[in-house]
Amino acid sequence: MSYPYQIKSLEEYKAAWKKSVEEPEHFWADIASNFHWYKKWDKVVDWNFTEPSIKWFEGGKVNITYNCLDRHLVDKADQPAIIWEPNDPNDHHRILTYAQLHEKVVQFSNVLKNNGVKKGDRVCIYMGMIPELAIAVLACARVGAIHSVIFGGFSAQSISDRLQDAQAVFIITCDGAFRGAKDIPLKSVIDDALVNCAFVKRVIVYTHTRTAVSMIKGRDVWWEDEVRKVETAGNPDFPAEVMDAEDPLFILYTSGSTGKPKGVVHACAGYMVYTNYTFVNVFQYQPKEIHFCTADIGWITGHSYIVYGPLSAGATTLMFEGIPTYPDAGRFWDIVDKYKVNILYTAPTAIRSLMAFGLDPLKNKDLSSLRVLGTVGEPINEEAWHWYDEHIGKKKCPIVDTWWQTETGGVLISNLAGITPAKPSFATLPMPGVEPILLDEKGNEITENNVTGNLCIKSPWPSTIRTTYGDHERCRTNYFATYENLYFTGDGAYRDENGFYRITGRVDDVLNVSGHRIGTAEVENAINMHAGVVESAVVGYPHDVKGQGIYAFVIYSGTHGTPEMVKKDITATVSRIIGPIAKPDKIQLVSGLPKTRSGKIMRRILRKIAEGELDKIGDTTTLLDPAIVEEIKKGKV
Ligand code: WT7
């Protein structure tokens, strides 16, 4: 049985998967031949997980923006590439055709060049969800610079840490961003970040909200002025830079179980091939369809399924600046209706928050254009799954539950819309090229079904993480050292009698708050920076809308204000150090923490308390001071 690029039946899926694991080189060579290469690769894949060293399409020469833009100019020049819906529904929307997007990316590539950006340079992008963000990303890739997009919810301190880690000397930002009723002063956050980053040479500022900004002579320039210079010079062409397959394409920082975020690095060719292949297959994209992914480009979902996957497939991608509840909880449905969206890809947390508004916001909204629904970011509970199915998909749209990670670049486990079976709350089956396995505590493979274990992947797929920027050893210890010769995901999973996977959640100290990944150690570090805080311990607890909420137990010795004021000060500190996205939902001031005799905090106990399972705390006799548990139980917030 053979299979096409776009899998069309369960049998074809099985044939593709079988071929992909038995003859990965043949399989991926077939898939990769659907792209434009300046030069074909010498070797499809070369890898070992011990260093780790993972190389795909080595010897190949390629540029991802050529594949996203130039090659579509022949037959899709006038087709919308990006549809942009502003935060305020009364403002004008924008549509950029492939020809227009290409022109703007070429123009901005020239701006980058004129400002000294060269192949291999790191460029930090800190912008709201406007088309210029996609243009900046694509222009970096076109000139061969490594972009590092930072989500707008991160603080000046977080930005400065990332700038230093990546040694990024260029920044692209805008004056401000609109998010619901808020106006976020992005440039001013950048200015604060740069107090500690004198190595930054150039900040390019796009005007969006027209908030007052301080423009520093010699360092800061306006995007519009720079574009005008390129126009005055007659809009010269900028042929895409010829990149080696394994050249880094971007860095994206993500939280882990230590205090410091890791710069996940993806490589040009493998990332391009895999995001395209998964986009086309998971969503079963059809020509001319409108794909609406509600994520922010500051996260991997936006990189892979707003920008690179859809554009490399010649799709029309819809970018939305705002939030689901502004000006009211019907906003997503207005957008679906207005543009006749065909594919809607969102997060369980968004579905749950909209469910809470009931069915009123759906009245008089025509959702009949929808063909496929998707979810990503966290396990979806059955109630949310059924609501999505009944009220949004009207029981006619397959729902794809896509499991993946920043490190995996693209979807690893998911059903294929309408092609392979769905099962509520199950991500189901692996994509071609992906070999999941489950391991027990001792590191032995569990081969039976109806079991739970730690989820690992046996062999590389093209968009496997290549390294953590500037610290390869960290990449090895984090992902490739827990189990020999395996990529460890950090997630637990259950496998049912049909071999379908259900992701049960993180097994490390990483929280998933509204689909955002936050390390408990990072939050603890931030809390501990507050004067008067002696020690803290952060755990997650089930939250109706966010999936997980952040619960902080804090030993505070200061004397400054009432406990309520102290809690507000601690929250402000976290916001200042990491950003508003990491603010604890609950803070409990305690006089001590449950510790073993060797001084280790017993998080298991704190987790039970935070979850409200006060009678399931278990044995506390090994604790240094068992009485503290009673005190903490009494003070639970
Ligand atoms: C973690 C990765 C991948 C894009 C968004 C998040 C959790 C992701 C699912 C899903 C259950 C999921 C996992 C994973 N996760 N998708 N469909 N079902 N859990 O990317 O920030 O790198 O987080 O999100 O725990 O490890 P990320």
PDB file of C-alpha atoms in Angstrom, residues 184-402:
ATOM      1  CA  ILE A 184       0.626  47.311  26.684  1.00  0.00           C
ATOM      2  CA  PRO A 185       3.654  49.637  26.330  1.00  0.00           C
ATOM      3  CA  LEU A 186       6.063  47.185  24.706  1.00  0.00           C
ATOM      4  CA  LYS A 187       8.805  49.661  23.805  1.00  0.00           C
ATOM      5  CA  SER A 188       8.934  50.961  27.330  1.00  0.00           C
ATOM      6  CA  VAL A 189       9.393  47.386  28.620  1.00  0.00           C
ATOM      7  CA  ILE A 190      12.243  47.003  26.121  1.00  0.00           C
ATOM      8  CA  ASP A 191      13.803  50.236  27.393  1.00  0.00           C
ATOM      9  CA  ASP A 192      13.774  48.820  30.928  1.00  0.00           C
ATOM     10  CA  ALA A 193      15.275  45.554  29.670  1.00  0.00           C
ATOM     11  CA  LEU A 194      18.090  47.406  27.925  1.00  0.00           C
ATOM     12  CA  VAL A 195      19.325  49.080  31.090  1.00  0.00           C
ATOM     13  CA  ASN A 196      21.435  45.933  31.600  1.00  0.00           C
ATOM     14  CA  CYS A 197      22.106  45.201  27.942  1.00  0.00           C
ATOM     15  CA  ALA A 198      24.483  47.801  26.586  1.00  0.00           C
ATOM     16  CA  PHE A 199      25.539  45.369  23.854  1.00  0.00           C
ATOM     17  CA  VAL A 200      22.255  45.936  21.992  1.00  0.00           C
ATOM     18  CA  LYS A 201      23.094  48.035  18.964  1.00  0.00           C
ATOM     19  CA  ARG A 202      19.779  48.647  17.274  1.00  0.00           C
ATOM     20  CA  VAL A 203      16.083  48.719  18.167  1.00  0.00           C
ATOM     21  CA  ILE A 204      13.624  48.944  15.274  1.00  0.00           C
ATOM     22  CA  VAL A 205      10.249  50.281  16.424  1.00  0.00           C
ATOM     23  CA  TYR A 206       6.994  49.854  14.507  1.00  0.00           C
ATOM     24  CA  THR A 207       4.197  52.331  15.234  1.00  0.00           C
ATOM     25  CA  HIS A 208       0.968  50.627  16.184  1.00  0.00           C
ATOM     26  CA  THR A 209      -0.718  52.124  19.245  1.00  0.00           C
ATOM     27  CA  ARG A 210       1.059  55.500  18.971  1.00  0.00           C
ATOM     28  CA  THR A 211       1.868  55.500  22.660  1.00  0.00           C
ATOM     29  CA  ALA A 212       4.619  57.864  23.702  1.00  0.00           C
ATOM     30  CA  VAL A 213       8.010  56.201  23.418  1.00  0.00           C
ATOM     31  CA  SER A 214      11.530  57.324  24.157  1.00  0.00           C
ATOM     32  CA  MET A 215      13.691  56.938  21.071  1.00  0.00           C
ATOM     33  CA  ILE A 216      17.367  56.864  21.945  1.00  0.00           C
ATOM     34  CA  LYS A 217      19.592  58.567  19.397  1.00  0.00           C
ATOM     35  CA  GLY A 218      22.013  56.206  17.694  1.00  0.00           C
ATOM     36  CA  ARG A 219      20.239  53.105  18.964  1.00  0.00           C
ATOM     37  CA  ASP A 220      16.523  53.332  18.169  1.00  0.00           C
ATOM     38  CA  VAL A 221      15.024  53.785  14.696  1.00  0.00           C
ATOM     39  CA  TRP A 222      11.460  53.834  13.391  1.00  0.00           C
ATOM     40  CA  TRP A 223      10.387  50.909  11.207  1.00  0.00           C
ATOM     41  CA  GLU A 224       8.513  53.295   8.879  1.00  0.00           C
ATOM     42  CA  ASP A 225      11.567  55.532   8.324  1.00  0.00           C
ATOM     43  CA  GLU A 226      13.727  52.541   7.528  1.00  0.00           C
ATOM     44  CA  VAL A 227      11.173  51.202   5.038  1.00  0.00           C
ATOM     45  CA  ARG A 228      10.988  54.621   3.387  1.00  0.00           C
ATOM     46  CA  LYS A 229      14.740  54.552   2.860  1.00  0.00           C
ATOM     47  CA  VAL A 230      14.423  51.205   1.083  1.00  0.00           C
ATOM     48  CA  GLU A 231      11.618  52.607  -1.081  1.00  0.00           C
ATOM     49  CA  THR A 232      13.704  55.647  -1.934  1.00  0.00           C
ATOM     50  CA  ALA A 233      16.483  53.307  -3.000  1.00  0.00           C
ATOM     51  CA  GLY A 234      14.031  51.797  -5.504  1.00  0.00           C
ATOM     52  CA  ASN A 235      12.952  48.768  -3.492  1.00  0.00           C
ATOM     53  CA  PRO A 236      15.849  46.483  -4.388  1.00  0.00           C
ATOM     54  CA  ASP A 237      15.232  42.749  -4.424  1.00  0.00           C
ATOM     55  CA  PHE A 238      16.538  40.606  -1.614  1.00  0.00           C
ATOM     56  CA  PRO A 239      17.051  37.036  -2.765  1.00  0.00           C
ATOM     57  CA  ALA A 240      16.623  34.613   0.118  1.00  0.00           C
ATOM     58  CA  GLU A 241      19.907  33.657   1.759  1.00  0.00           C
ATOM     59  CA  VAL A 242      21.041  30.120   0.920  1.00  0.00           C
ATOM     60  CA  MET A 243      21.044  28.278   4.239  1.00  0.00           C
ATOM     61  CA  ASP A 244      22.544  24.963   5.238  1.00  0.00           C
ATOM     62  CA  ALA A 245      19.862  22.488   6.242  1.00  0.00           C
ATOM     63  CA  GLU A 246      21.201  22.381   9.789  1.00  0.00           C
ATOM     64  CA  ASP A 247      21.719  26.129  10.256  1.00  0.00           C
ATOM     65  CA  PRO A 248      19.674  27.326  13.235  1.00  0.00           C
ATOM     66  CA  LEU A 249      16.366  28.928  12.219  1.00  0.00           C
ATOM     67  CA  PHE A 250      15.256  30.230  15.586  1.00  0.00           C
ATOM     68  CA  ILE A 251      15.575  30.139  19.342  1.00  0.00           C
ATOM     69  CA  LEU A 252      12.484  30.001  21.505  1.00  0.00           C
ATOM     70  CA  TYR A 253      12.836  30.150  25.268  1.00  0.00           C
ATOM     71  CA  THR A 254      10.790  27.800  27.397  1.00  0.00           C
ATOM     72  CA  SER A 255      10.590  26.882  31.070  1.00  0.00           C
ATOM     73  CA  GLY A 256      11.936  23.704  32.548  1.00  0.00           C
ATOM     74  CA  SER A 257      12.386  22.321  36.019  1.00  0.00           C
ATOM     75  CA  THR A 258      15.337  24.576  36.825  1.00  0.00           C
ATOM     76  CA  GLY A 259      15.136  28.301  37.469  1.00  0.00           C
ATOM     77  CA  LYS A 260      16.489  29.443  34.108  1.00  0.00           C
ATOM     78  CA  PRO A 261      14.534  29.197  30.829  1.00  0.00           C
ATOM     79  CA  LYS A 262      16.140  27.203  28.030  1.00  0.00           C
ATOM     80  CA  GLY A 263      16.698  28.512  24.521  1.00  0.00           C
ATOM     81  CA  VAL A 264      15.288  25.709  22.366  1.00  0.00           C
ATOM     82  CA  VAL A 265      16.996  25.721  18.963  1.00  0.00           C
ATOM     83  CA  HIS A 266      15.357  24.515  15.750  1.00  0.00           C
ATOM     84  CA  ALA A 267      17.132  23.939  12.432  1.00  0.00           C
ATOM     85  CA  CYS A 268      16.066  25.300   9.027  1.00  0.00           C
ATOM     86  CA  ALA A 269      15.279  22.269   6.882  1.00  0.00           C
ATOM     87  CA  GLY A 270      13.901  19.722   9.348  1.00  0.00           C
ATOM     88  CA  TYR A 271      11.610  22.268  10.961  1.00  0.00           C
ATOM     89  CA  MET A 272      10.306  23.393   7.562  1.00  0.00           C
ATOM     90  CA  VAL A 273       9.581  19.853   6.370  1.00  0.00           C
ATOM     91  CA  TYR A 274       7.937  18.700   9.577  1.00  0.00           C
ATOM     92  CA  THR A 275       5.715  21.720  10.294  1.00  0.00           C
ATOM     93  CA  ASN A 276       4.466  21.648   6.700  1.00  0.00           C
ATOM     94  CA  TYR A 277       3.824  17.908   6.696  1.00  0.00           C
ATOM     95  CA  THR A 278       1.976  17.964  10.013  1.00  0.00           C
ATOM     96  CA  PHE A 279      -0.051  21.058   9.070  1.00  0.00           C
ATOM     97  CA  VAL A 280      -1.253  19.469   5.838  1.00  0.00           C
ATOM     98  CA  ASN A 281      -2.031  16.118   7.450  1.00  0.00           C
ATOM     99  CA  VAL A 282      -3.358  16.879  10.917  1.00  0.00           C
ATOM    100  CA  PHE A 283      -5.775  19.574   9.710  1.00  0.00           C
ATOM    101  CA  GLN A 284      -6.235  18.015   6.257  1.00  0.00           C
ATOM    102  CA  TYR A 285      -5.815  21.474   4.770  1.00  0.00           C
ATOM    103  CA  GLN A 286      -7.610  22.023   1.441  1.00  0.00           C
ATOM    104  CA  PRO A 287      -6.636  24.759  -1.051  1.00  0.00           C
ATOM    105  CA  LYS A 288      -8.182  28.189  -0.349  1.00  0.00           C
ATOM    106  CA  GLU A 289      -9.289  27.272   3.154  1.00  0.00           C
ATOM    107  CA  ILE A 290      -8.916  29.763   5.999  1.00  0.00           C
ATOM    108  CA  HIS A 291      -6.954  28.530   8.974  1.00  0.00           C
ATOM    109  CA  PHE A 292      -7.409  30.331  12.287  1.00  0.00           C
ATOM    110  CA  CYS A 293      -4.944  29.426  15.012  1.00  0.00           C
ATOM    111  CA  THR A 294      -5.702  31.521  18.094  1.00  0.00           C
ATOM    112  CA  ALA A 295      -2.254  31.187  19.689  1.00  0.00           C
ATOM    113  CA  ASP A 296       0.258  34.011  19.976  1.00  0.00           C
ATOM    114  CA  ILE A 297       3.337  33.945  17.732  1.00  0.00           C
ATOM    115  CA  GLY A 298       5.324  34.359  20.953  1.00  0.00           C
ATOM    116  CA  TRP A 299       4.770  30.627  21.572  1.00  0.00           C
ATOM    117  CA  ILE A 300       5.746  27.624  19.468  1.00  0.00           C
ATOM    118  CA  THR A 301       2.139  27.051  18.349  1.00  0.00           C
ATOM    119  CA  GLY A 302       2.170  30.430  16.632  1.00  0.00           C
ATOM    120  CA  HIS A 303       5.590  29.833  15.034  1.00  0.00           C
ATOM    121  CA  SER A 304       4.563  26.471  13.592  1.00  0.00           C
ATOM    122  CA  TYR A 305       0.843  26.814  12.874  1.00  0.00           C
ATOM    123  CA  ILE A 306       0.263  30.523  12.239  1.00  0.00           C
ATOM    124  CA  VAL A 307       3.443  31.308  10.324  1.00  0.00           C
ATOM    125  CA  TYR A 308       5.633  28.538   8.950  1.00  0.00           C
ATOM    126  CA  GLY A 309       3.317  25.516   8.554  1.00  0.00           C
ATOM    127  CA  PRO A 310       0.417  27.328   6.860  1.00  0.00           C
ATOM    128  CA  LEU A 311       2.524  29.664   4.703  1.00  0.00           C
ATOM    129  CA  SER A 312       4.835  26.914   3.489  1.00  0.00           C
ATOM    130  CA  ALA A 313       1.654  25.067   2.467  1.00  0.00           C
ATOM    131  CA  GLY A 314       0.288  28.104   0.601  1.00  0.00           C
ATOM    132  CA  ALA A 315      -2.596  28.422   3.029  1.00  0.00           C
ATOM    133  CA  THR A 316      -4.477  31.497   4.219  1.00  0.00           C
ATOM    134  CA  THR A 317      -3.635  32.065   7.855  1.00  0.00           C
ATOM    135  CA  LEU A 318      -5.727  34.283  10.113  1.00  0.00           C
ATOM    136  CA  MET A 319      -3.967  36.309  12.788  1.00  0.00           C
ATOM    137  CA  PHE A 320      -6.019  37.792  15.604  1.00  0.00           C
ATOM    138  CA  GLU A 321      -4.626  40.577  17.754  1.00  0.00           C
ATOM    139  CA  GLY A 322      -7.115  40.415  20.608  1.00  0.00           C
ATOM    140  CA  ILE A 323      -8.514  38.068  23.216  1.00  0.00           C
ATOM    141  CA  PRO A 324     -11.539  35.705  23.142  1.00  0.00           C
ATOM    142  CA  THR A 325     -13.608  37.806  25.541  1.00  0.00           C
ATOM    143  CA  TYR A 326     -13.218  41.287  24.061  1.00  0.00           C
ATOM    144  CA  PRO A 327     -15.426  43.165  23.473  1.00  0.00           C
ATOM    145  CA  ASP A 328     -17.511  40.133  24.473  1.00  0.00           C
ATOM    146  CA  ALA A 329     -17.348  36.359  24.696  1.00  0.00           C
ATOM    147  CA  GLY A 330     -18.645  36.009  21.143  1.00  0.00           C
ATOM    148  CA  ARG A 331     -15.498  37.380  19.524  1.00  0.00           C
ATOM    149  CA  PHE A 332     -14.111  34.091  18.162  1.00  0.00           C
ATOM    150  CA  TRP A 333     -17.509  33.285  16.663  1.00  0.00           C
ATOM    151  CA  ASP A 334     -17.750  36.752  15.090  1.00  0.00           C
ATOM    152  CA  ILE A 335     -14.382  36.148  13.464  1.00  0.00           C
ATOM    153  CA  VAL A 336     -15.361  32.678  12.224  1.00  0.00           C
ATOM    154  CA  ASP A 337     -18.550  34.170  10.783  1.00  0.00           C
ATOM    155  CA  LYS A 338     -16.892  37.279   9.284  1.00  0.00           C
ATOM    156  CA  TYR A 339     -14.136  35.455   7.384  1.00  0.00           C
ATOM    157  CA  LYS A 340     -15.846  32.069   6.959  1.00  0.00           C
ATOM    158  CA  VAL A 341     -13.076  30.297   8.831  1.00  0.00           C
ATOM    159  CA  ASN A 342     -12.650  26.607   7.955  1.00  0.00           C
ATOM    160  CA  ILE A 343     -10.152  25.423  10.564  1.00  0.00           C
ATOM    161  CA  LEU A 344     -10.161  26.647  14.157  1.00  0.00           C
ATOM    162  CA  TYR A 345      -7.191  25.668  16.331  1.00  0.00           C
ATOM    163  CA  THR A 346      -7.327  26.792  19.955  1.00  0.00           C
ATOM    164  CA  ALA A 347      -6.512  25.802  23.531  1.00  0.00           C
ATOM    165  CA  PRO A 348      -8.679  23.947  26.065  1.00  0.00           C
ATOM    166  CA  THR A 349      -8.359  26.894  28.446  1.00  0.00           C
ATOM    167  CA  ALA A 350      -9.997  29.191  25.861  1.00  0.00           C
ATOM    168  CA  ILE A 351     -12.807  26.685  25.331  1.00  0.00           C
ATOM    169  CA  ARG A 352     -13.404  26.380  29.073  1.00  0.00           C
ATOM    170  CA  SER A 353     -13.410  30.131  29.601  1.00  0.00           C
ATOM    171  CA  LEU A 354     -15.959  30.578  26.786  1.00  0.00           C
ATOM    172  CA  MET A 355     -18.115  27.697  28.044  1.00  0.00           C
ATOM    173  CA  ALA A 356     -18.593  29.644  31.238  1.00  0.00           C
ATOM    174  CA  PHE A 357     -20.509  32.346  29.300  1.00  0.00           C
ATOM    175  CA  GLY A 358     -23.154  29.860  28.183  1.00  0.00           C
ATOM    176  CA  LEU A 359     -24.677  29.745  24.711  1.00  0.00           C
ATOM    177  CA  ASP A 360     -25.805  33.370  24.386  1.00  0.00           C
ATOM    178  CA  PRO A 361     -22.585  34.556  22.725  1.00  0.00           C
ATOM    179  CA  LEU A 362     -23.202  31.973  19.985  1.00  0.00           C
ATOM    180  CA  LYS A 363     -26.612  33.380  19.010  1.00  0.00           C
ATOM    181  CA  ASN A 364     -26.877  34.489  15.387  1.00  0.00           C
ATOM    182  CA  LYS A 365     -23.300  33.484  14.630  1.00  0.00           C
ATOM    183  CA  ASP A 366     -22.940  31.457  11.450  1.00  0.00           C
ATOM    184  CA  LEU A 367     -20.340  28.782  12.151  1.00  0.00           C
ATOM    185  CA  SER A 368     -21.251  26.618   9.165  1.00  0.00           C
ATOM    186  CA  SER A 369     -17.943  27.311   7.393  1.00  0.00           C
ATOM    187  CA  LEU A 370     -16.054  25.333  10.055  1.00  0.00           C
ATOM    188  CA  ARG A 371     -14.756  21.977   8.857  1.00  0.00           C
ATOM    189  CA  VAL A 372     -12.063  21.046  11.391  1.00  0.00           C
ATOM    190  CA  LEU A 373     -11.506  21.949  15.048  1.00  0.00           C
ATOM    191  CA  GLY A 374      -8.261  21.529  16.939  1.00  0.00           C
ATOM    192  CA  THR A 375      -6.921  21.822  20.454  1.00  0.00           C
ATOM    193  CA  VAL A 376      -3.419  22.107  21.848  1.00  0.00           C
ATOM    194  CA  GLY A 377      -1.435  23.001  24.924  1.00  0.00           C
ATOM    195  CA  GLU A 378      -2.867  20.876  27.693  1.00  0.00           C
ATOM    196  CA  PRO A 379      -5.075  17.860  28.247  1.00  0.00           C
ATOM    197  CA  ILE A 380      -8.661  18.595  27.219  1.00  0.00           C
ATOM    198  CA  ASN A 381     -11.282  17.446  29.692  1.00  0.00           C
ATOM    199  CA  GLU A 382     -14.245  15.519  28.264  1.00  0.00           C
ATOM    200  CA  GLU A 383     -16.755  18.229  29.178  1.00  0.00           C
ATOM    201  CA  ALA A 384     -14.881  20.850  27.160  1.00  0.00           C
ATOM    202  CA  TRP A 385     -14.373  18.378  24.302  1.00  0.00           C
ATOM    203  CA  HIS A 386     -18.116  17.690  24.065  1.00  0.00           C
ATOM    204  CA  TRP A 387     -19.035  21.372  24.289  1.00  0.00           C
ATOM    205  CA  TYR A 388     -16.600  22.152  21.473  1.00  0.00           C
ATOM    206  CA  ASP A 389     -18.000  19.246  19.425  1.00  0.00           C
ATOM    207  CA  GLU A 390     -21.678  20.066  19.980  1.00  0.00           C
ATOM    208  CA  HIS A 391     -21.837  23.838  20.062  1.00  0.00           C
ATOM    209  CA  ILE A 392     -18.977  24.865  17.801  1.00  0.00           C
ATOM    210  CA  GLY A 393     -18.556  21.933  15.436  1.00  0.00           C
ATOM    211  CA  LYS A 394     -22.298  21.073  15.525  1.00  0.00           C
ATOM    212  CA  LYS A 395     -21.148  17.444  15.633  1.00  0.00           C
ATOM    213  CA  LYS A 396     -19.973  17.725  12.040  1.00  0.00           C
ATOM    214  CA  CYS A 397     -16.348  18.735  12.517  1.00  0.00           C
ATOM    215  CA  PRO A 398     -13.635  16.309  13.510  1.00  0.00           C
ATOM    216  CA  ILE A 399     -11.649  17.524  16.527  1.00  0.00           C
ATOM    217  CA  VAL A 400      -7.898  16.994  16.471  1.00  0.00           C
ATOM    218  CA  ASP A 401      -6.257  16.836  19.892  1.00  0.00           C
ATOM    219  CA  THR A 402      -2.654  17.637  19.038  1.00  0.00           C
TER     220      THR A 402
END
